[in-house]
Backbone as ProteinMPNN parsed JSONL, in Angstrom:
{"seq_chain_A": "XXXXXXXXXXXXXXXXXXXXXXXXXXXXXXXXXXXXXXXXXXXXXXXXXXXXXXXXXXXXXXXXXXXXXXXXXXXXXXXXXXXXXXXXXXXXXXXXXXXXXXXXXXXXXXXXXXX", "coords_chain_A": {"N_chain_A": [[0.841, -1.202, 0.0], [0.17, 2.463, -0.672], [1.314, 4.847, 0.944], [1.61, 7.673, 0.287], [0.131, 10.006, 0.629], [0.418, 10.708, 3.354], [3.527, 11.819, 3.466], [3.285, 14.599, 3.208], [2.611, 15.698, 5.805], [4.835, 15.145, 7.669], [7.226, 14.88, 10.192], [9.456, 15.122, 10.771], [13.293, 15.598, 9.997], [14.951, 13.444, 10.109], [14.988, 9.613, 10.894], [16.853, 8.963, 12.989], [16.483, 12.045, 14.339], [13.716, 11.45, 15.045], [13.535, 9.931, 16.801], [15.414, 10.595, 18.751], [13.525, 13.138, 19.972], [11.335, 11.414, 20.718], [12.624, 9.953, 22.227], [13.491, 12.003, 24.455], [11.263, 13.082, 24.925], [9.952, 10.739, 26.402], [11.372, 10.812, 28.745], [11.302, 13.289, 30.368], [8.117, 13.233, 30.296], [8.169, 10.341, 31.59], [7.031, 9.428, 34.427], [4.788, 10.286, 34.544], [3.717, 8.902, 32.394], [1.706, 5.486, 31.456], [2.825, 2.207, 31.48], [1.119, 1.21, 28.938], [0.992, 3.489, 27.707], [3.371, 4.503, 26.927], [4.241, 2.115, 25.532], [2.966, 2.936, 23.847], [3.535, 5.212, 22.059], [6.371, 4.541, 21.368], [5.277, 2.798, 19.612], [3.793, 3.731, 17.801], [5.89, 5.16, 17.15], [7.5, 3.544, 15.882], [6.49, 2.788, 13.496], [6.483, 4.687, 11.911], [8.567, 5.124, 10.055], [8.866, 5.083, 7.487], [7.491, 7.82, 6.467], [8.5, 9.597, 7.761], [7.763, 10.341, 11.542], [5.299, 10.274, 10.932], [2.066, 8.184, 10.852], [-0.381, 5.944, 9.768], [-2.555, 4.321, 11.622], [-4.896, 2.367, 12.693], [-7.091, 2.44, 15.931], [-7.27, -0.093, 16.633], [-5.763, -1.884, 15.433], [-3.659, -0.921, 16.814], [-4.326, -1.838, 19.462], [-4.896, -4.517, 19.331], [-2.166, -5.234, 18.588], [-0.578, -5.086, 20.888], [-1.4, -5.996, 22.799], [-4.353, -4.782, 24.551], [-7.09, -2.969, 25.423], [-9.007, -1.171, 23.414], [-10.841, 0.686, 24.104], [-8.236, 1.807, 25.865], [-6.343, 2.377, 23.875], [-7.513, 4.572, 22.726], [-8.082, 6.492, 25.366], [-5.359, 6.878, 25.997], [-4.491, 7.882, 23.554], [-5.488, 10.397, 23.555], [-4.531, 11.91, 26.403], [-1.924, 11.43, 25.659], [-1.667, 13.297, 23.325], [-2.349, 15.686, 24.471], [-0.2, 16.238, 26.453], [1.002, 16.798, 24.327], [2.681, 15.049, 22.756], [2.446, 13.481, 20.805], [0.601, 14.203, 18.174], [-3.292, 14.359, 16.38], [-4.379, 13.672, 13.481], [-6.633, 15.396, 11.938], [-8.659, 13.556, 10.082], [-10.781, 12.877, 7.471], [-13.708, 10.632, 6.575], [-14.052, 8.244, 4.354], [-16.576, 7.618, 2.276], [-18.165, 7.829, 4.454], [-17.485, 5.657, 6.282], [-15.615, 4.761, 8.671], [-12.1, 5.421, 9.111], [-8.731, 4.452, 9.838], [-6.812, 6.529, 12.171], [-4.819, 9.327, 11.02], [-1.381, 10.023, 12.485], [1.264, 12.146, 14.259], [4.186, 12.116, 15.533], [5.493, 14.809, 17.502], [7.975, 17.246, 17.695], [9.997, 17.48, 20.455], [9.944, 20.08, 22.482], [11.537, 21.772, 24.875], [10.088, 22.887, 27.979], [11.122, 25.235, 29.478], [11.57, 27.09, 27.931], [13.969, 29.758, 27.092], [13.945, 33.527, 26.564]], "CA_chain_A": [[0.0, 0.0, 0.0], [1.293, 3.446, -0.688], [0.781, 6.087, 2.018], [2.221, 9.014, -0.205], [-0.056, 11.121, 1.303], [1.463, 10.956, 4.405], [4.823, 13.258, 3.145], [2.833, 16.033, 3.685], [2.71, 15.344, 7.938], [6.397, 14.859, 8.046], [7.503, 16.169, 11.084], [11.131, 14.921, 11.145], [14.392, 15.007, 8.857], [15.619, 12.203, 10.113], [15.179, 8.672, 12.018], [17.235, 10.13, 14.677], [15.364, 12.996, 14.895], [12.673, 11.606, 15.64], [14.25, 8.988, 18.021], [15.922, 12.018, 19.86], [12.154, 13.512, 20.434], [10.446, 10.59, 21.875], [13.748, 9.837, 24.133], [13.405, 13.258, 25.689], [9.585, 12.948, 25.745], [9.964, 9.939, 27.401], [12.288, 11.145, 29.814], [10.641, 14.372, 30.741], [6.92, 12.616, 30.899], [7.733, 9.09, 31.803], [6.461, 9.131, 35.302], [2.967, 10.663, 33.85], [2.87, 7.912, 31.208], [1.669, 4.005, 32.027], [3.418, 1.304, 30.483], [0.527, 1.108, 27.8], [0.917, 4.775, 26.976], [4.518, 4.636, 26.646], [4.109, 1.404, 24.448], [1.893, 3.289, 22.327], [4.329, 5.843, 21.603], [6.675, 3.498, 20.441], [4.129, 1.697, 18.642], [4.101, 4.906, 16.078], [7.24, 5.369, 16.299], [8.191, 1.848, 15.024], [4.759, 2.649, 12.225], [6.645, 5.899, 11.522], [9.712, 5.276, 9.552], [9.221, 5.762, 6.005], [7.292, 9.157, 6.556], [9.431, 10.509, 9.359], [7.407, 11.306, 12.174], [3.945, 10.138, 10.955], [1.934, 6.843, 10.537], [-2.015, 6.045, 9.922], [-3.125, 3.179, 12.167], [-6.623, 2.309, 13.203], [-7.07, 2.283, 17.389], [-8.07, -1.438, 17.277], [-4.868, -2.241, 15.305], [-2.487, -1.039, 17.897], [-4.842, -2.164, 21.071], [-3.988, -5.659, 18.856], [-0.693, -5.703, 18.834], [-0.246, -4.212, 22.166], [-2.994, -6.655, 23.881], [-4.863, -3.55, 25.449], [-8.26, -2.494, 24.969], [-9.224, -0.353, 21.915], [-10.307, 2.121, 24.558], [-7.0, 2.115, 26.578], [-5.995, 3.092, 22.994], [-8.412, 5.902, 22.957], [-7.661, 7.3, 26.003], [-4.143, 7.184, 25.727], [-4.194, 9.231, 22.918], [-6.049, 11.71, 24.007], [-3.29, 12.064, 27.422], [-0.724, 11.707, 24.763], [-2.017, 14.367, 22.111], [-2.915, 16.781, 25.987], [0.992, 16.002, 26.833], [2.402, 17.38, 23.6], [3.679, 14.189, 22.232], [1.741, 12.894, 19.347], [-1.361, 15.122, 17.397], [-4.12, 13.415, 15.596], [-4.584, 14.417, 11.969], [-8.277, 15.326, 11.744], [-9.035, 12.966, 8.351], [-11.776, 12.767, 6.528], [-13.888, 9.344, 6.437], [-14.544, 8.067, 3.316], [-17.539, 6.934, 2.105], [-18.406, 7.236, 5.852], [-16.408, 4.325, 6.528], [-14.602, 5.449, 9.672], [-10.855, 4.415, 8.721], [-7.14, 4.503, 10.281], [-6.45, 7.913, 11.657], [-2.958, 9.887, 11.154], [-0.833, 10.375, 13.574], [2.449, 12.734, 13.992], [4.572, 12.515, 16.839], [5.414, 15.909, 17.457], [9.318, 16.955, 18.057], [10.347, 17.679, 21.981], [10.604, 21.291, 22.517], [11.767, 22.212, 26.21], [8.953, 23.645, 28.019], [11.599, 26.539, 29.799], [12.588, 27.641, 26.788], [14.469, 30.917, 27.41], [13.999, 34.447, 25.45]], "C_chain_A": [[0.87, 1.244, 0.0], [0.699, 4.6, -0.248], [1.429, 7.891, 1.682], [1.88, 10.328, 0.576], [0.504, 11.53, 2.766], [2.454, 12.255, 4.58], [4.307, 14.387, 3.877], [2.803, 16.34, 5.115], [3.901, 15.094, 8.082], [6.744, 15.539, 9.12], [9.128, 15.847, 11.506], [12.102, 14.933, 9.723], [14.532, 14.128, 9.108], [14.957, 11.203, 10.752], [15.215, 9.102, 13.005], [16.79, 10.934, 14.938], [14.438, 12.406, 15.772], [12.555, 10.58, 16.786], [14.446, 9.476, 19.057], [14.852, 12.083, 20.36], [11.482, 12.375, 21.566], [11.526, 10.087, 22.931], [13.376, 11.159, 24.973], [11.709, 13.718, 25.868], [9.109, 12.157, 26.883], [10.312, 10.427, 28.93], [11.577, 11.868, 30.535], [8.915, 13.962, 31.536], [6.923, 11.508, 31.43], [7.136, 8.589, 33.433], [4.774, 9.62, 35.269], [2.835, 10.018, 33.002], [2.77, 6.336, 31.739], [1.901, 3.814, 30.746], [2.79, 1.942, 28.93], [0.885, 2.069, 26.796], [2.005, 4.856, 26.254], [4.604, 3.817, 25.24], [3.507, 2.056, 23.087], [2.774, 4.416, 21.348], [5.338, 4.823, 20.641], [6.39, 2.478, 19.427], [4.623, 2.575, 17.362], [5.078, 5.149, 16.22], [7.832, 4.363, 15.093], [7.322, 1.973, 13.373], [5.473, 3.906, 11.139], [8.613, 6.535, 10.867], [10.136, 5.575, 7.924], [8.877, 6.882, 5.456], [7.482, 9.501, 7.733], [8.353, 10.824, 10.79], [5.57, 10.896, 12.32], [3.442, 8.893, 10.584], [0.298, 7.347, 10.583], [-2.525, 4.255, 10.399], [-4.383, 3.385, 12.806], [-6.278, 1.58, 14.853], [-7.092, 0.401, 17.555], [-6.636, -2.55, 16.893], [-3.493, -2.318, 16.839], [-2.917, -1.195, 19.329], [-4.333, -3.917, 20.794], [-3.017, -6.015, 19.294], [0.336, -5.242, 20.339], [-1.157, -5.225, 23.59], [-3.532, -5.474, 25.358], [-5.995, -3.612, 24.489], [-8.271, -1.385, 24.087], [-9.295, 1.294, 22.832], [-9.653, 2.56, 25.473], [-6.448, 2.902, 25.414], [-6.46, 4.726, 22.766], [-7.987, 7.386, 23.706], [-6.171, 7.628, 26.372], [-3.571, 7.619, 24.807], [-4.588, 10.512, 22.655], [-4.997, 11.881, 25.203], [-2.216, 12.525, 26.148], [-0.471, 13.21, 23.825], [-2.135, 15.769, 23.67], [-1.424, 17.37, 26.277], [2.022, 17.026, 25.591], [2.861, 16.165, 22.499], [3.416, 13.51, 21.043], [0.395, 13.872, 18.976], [-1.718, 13.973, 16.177], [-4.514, 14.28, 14.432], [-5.892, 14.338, 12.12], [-7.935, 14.44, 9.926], [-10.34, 12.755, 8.418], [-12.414, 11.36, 6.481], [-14.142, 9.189, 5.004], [-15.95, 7.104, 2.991], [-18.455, 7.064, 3.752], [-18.059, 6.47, 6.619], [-15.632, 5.272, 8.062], [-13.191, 4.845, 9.464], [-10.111, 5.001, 9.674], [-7.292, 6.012, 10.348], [-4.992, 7.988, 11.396], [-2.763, 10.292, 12.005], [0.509, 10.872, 13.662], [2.977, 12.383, 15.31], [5.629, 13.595, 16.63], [6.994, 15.932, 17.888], [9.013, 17.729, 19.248], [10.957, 19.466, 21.559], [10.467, 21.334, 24.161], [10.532, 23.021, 26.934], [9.186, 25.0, 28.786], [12.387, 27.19, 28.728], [12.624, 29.309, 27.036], [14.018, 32.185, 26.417], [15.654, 34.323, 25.435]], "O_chain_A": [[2.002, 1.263, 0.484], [-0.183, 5.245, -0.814], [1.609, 8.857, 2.423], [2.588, 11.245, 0.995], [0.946, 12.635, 3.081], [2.379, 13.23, 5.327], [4.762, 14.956, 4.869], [3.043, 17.506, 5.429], [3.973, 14.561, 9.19], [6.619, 16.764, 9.119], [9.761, 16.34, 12.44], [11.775, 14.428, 8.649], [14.204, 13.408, 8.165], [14.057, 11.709, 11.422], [14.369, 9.518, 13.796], [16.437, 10.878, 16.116], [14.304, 12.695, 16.961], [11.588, 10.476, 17.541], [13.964, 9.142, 20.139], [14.68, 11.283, 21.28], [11.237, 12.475, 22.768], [11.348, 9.878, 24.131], [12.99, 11.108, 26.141], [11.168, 14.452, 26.695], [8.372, 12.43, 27.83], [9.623, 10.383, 29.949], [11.059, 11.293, 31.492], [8.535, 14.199, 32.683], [5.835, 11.21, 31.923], [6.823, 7.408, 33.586], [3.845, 9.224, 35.973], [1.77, 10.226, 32.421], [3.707, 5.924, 32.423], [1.662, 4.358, 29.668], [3.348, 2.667, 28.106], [1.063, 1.885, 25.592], [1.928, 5.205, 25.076], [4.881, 4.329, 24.156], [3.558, 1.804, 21.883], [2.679, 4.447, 20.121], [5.1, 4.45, 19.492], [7.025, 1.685, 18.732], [5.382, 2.352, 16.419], [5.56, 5.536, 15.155], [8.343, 4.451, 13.976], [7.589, 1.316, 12.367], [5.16, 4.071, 9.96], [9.37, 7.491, 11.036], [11.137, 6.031, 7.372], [9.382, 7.292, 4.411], [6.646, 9.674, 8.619], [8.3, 12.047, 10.918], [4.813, 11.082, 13.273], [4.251, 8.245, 9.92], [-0.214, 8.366, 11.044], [-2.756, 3.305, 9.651], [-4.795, 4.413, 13.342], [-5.553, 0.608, 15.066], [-6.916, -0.169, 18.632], [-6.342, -3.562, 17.529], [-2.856, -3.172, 17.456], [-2.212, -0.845, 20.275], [-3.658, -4.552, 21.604], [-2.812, -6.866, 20.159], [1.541, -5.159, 20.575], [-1.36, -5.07, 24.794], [-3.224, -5.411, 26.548], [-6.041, -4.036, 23.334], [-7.299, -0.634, 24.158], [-8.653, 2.338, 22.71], [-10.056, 3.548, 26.086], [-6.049, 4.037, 25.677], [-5.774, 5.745, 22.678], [-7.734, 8.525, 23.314], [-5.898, 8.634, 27.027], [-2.361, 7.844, 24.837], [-4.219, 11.39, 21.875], [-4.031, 12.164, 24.495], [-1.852, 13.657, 25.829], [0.528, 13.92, 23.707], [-1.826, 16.905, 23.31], [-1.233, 18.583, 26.359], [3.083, 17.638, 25.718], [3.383, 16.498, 21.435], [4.311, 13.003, 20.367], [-0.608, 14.061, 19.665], [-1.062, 13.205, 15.472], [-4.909, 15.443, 14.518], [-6.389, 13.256, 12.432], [-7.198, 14.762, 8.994], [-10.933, 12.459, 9.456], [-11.487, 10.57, 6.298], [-14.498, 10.225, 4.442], [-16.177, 6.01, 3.507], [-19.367, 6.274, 3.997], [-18.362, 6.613, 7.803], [-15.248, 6.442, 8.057], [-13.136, 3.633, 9.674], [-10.559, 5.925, 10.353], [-7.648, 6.744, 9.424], [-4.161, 7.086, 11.492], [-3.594, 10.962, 12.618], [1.271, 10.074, 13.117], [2.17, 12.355, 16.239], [6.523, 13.457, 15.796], [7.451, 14.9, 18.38], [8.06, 18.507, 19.287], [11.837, 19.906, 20.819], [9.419, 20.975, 24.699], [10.029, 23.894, 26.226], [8.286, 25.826, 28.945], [13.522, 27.665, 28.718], [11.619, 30.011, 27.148], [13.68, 31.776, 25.306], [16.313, 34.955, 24.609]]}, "name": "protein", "num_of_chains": 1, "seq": "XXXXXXXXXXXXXXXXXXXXXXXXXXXXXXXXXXXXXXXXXXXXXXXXXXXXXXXXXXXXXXXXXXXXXXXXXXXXXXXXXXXXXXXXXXXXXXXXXXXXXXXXXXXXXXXXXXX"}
């Protein structure tokens, strides 16, 4: 399948980039994130390597492969998206069909960032 559209949500140059980011997201939030949450991050990260940064998985997929409930998925990306660390692409359904949303994980900016 070819997720071209994607490109356009890029939110990293690199791999490492976006490796860097969720290490120092981690770091910074990991006593405000449970396991699951954390997993889930890494979930899109791992989803989010041939458009830098962004992936389109459906909640039920990564409650799947994660053995968690669809709405542990849910609400752990709503925390997540609250946190800073991933935003949800508003998309479009087709046909009505409710499909796979997009998902960016966002790069780590310091939250004392100096003038």
């Amino acid at each position: 399948m070819a997720f071209e559209y994607l490109a356009q949500y890029i939110t990293f140059d690199s791999v490492a980039d976006m490796d860097k980011s969720v290490e120092d997201h981690m770091s910074v939030h990991y006593y405000n994130l449970t396991d699951s949450e954390r997993a889930i991050v890494f979930k899109l990260a791992s989803h989010s390597l041939e458009h830098t940064g962004v992936c389109h998985l459906k909640a039920s997929t990564i409650a799947t492969s994660l053995e968690i409930s669809t709405k542990t998925v849910y609400r752990s990306m709503k925390k997540l998206t609250e946190l800073g660390i991933i935003e949800k692409v508003p998309s479009t359904k087709l046909n009505g069909i409710k499909g796979a949303s997009i998902y960016r994980i966002l790069p780590y900016v310091p939250s004392s960032v100096s003038q």
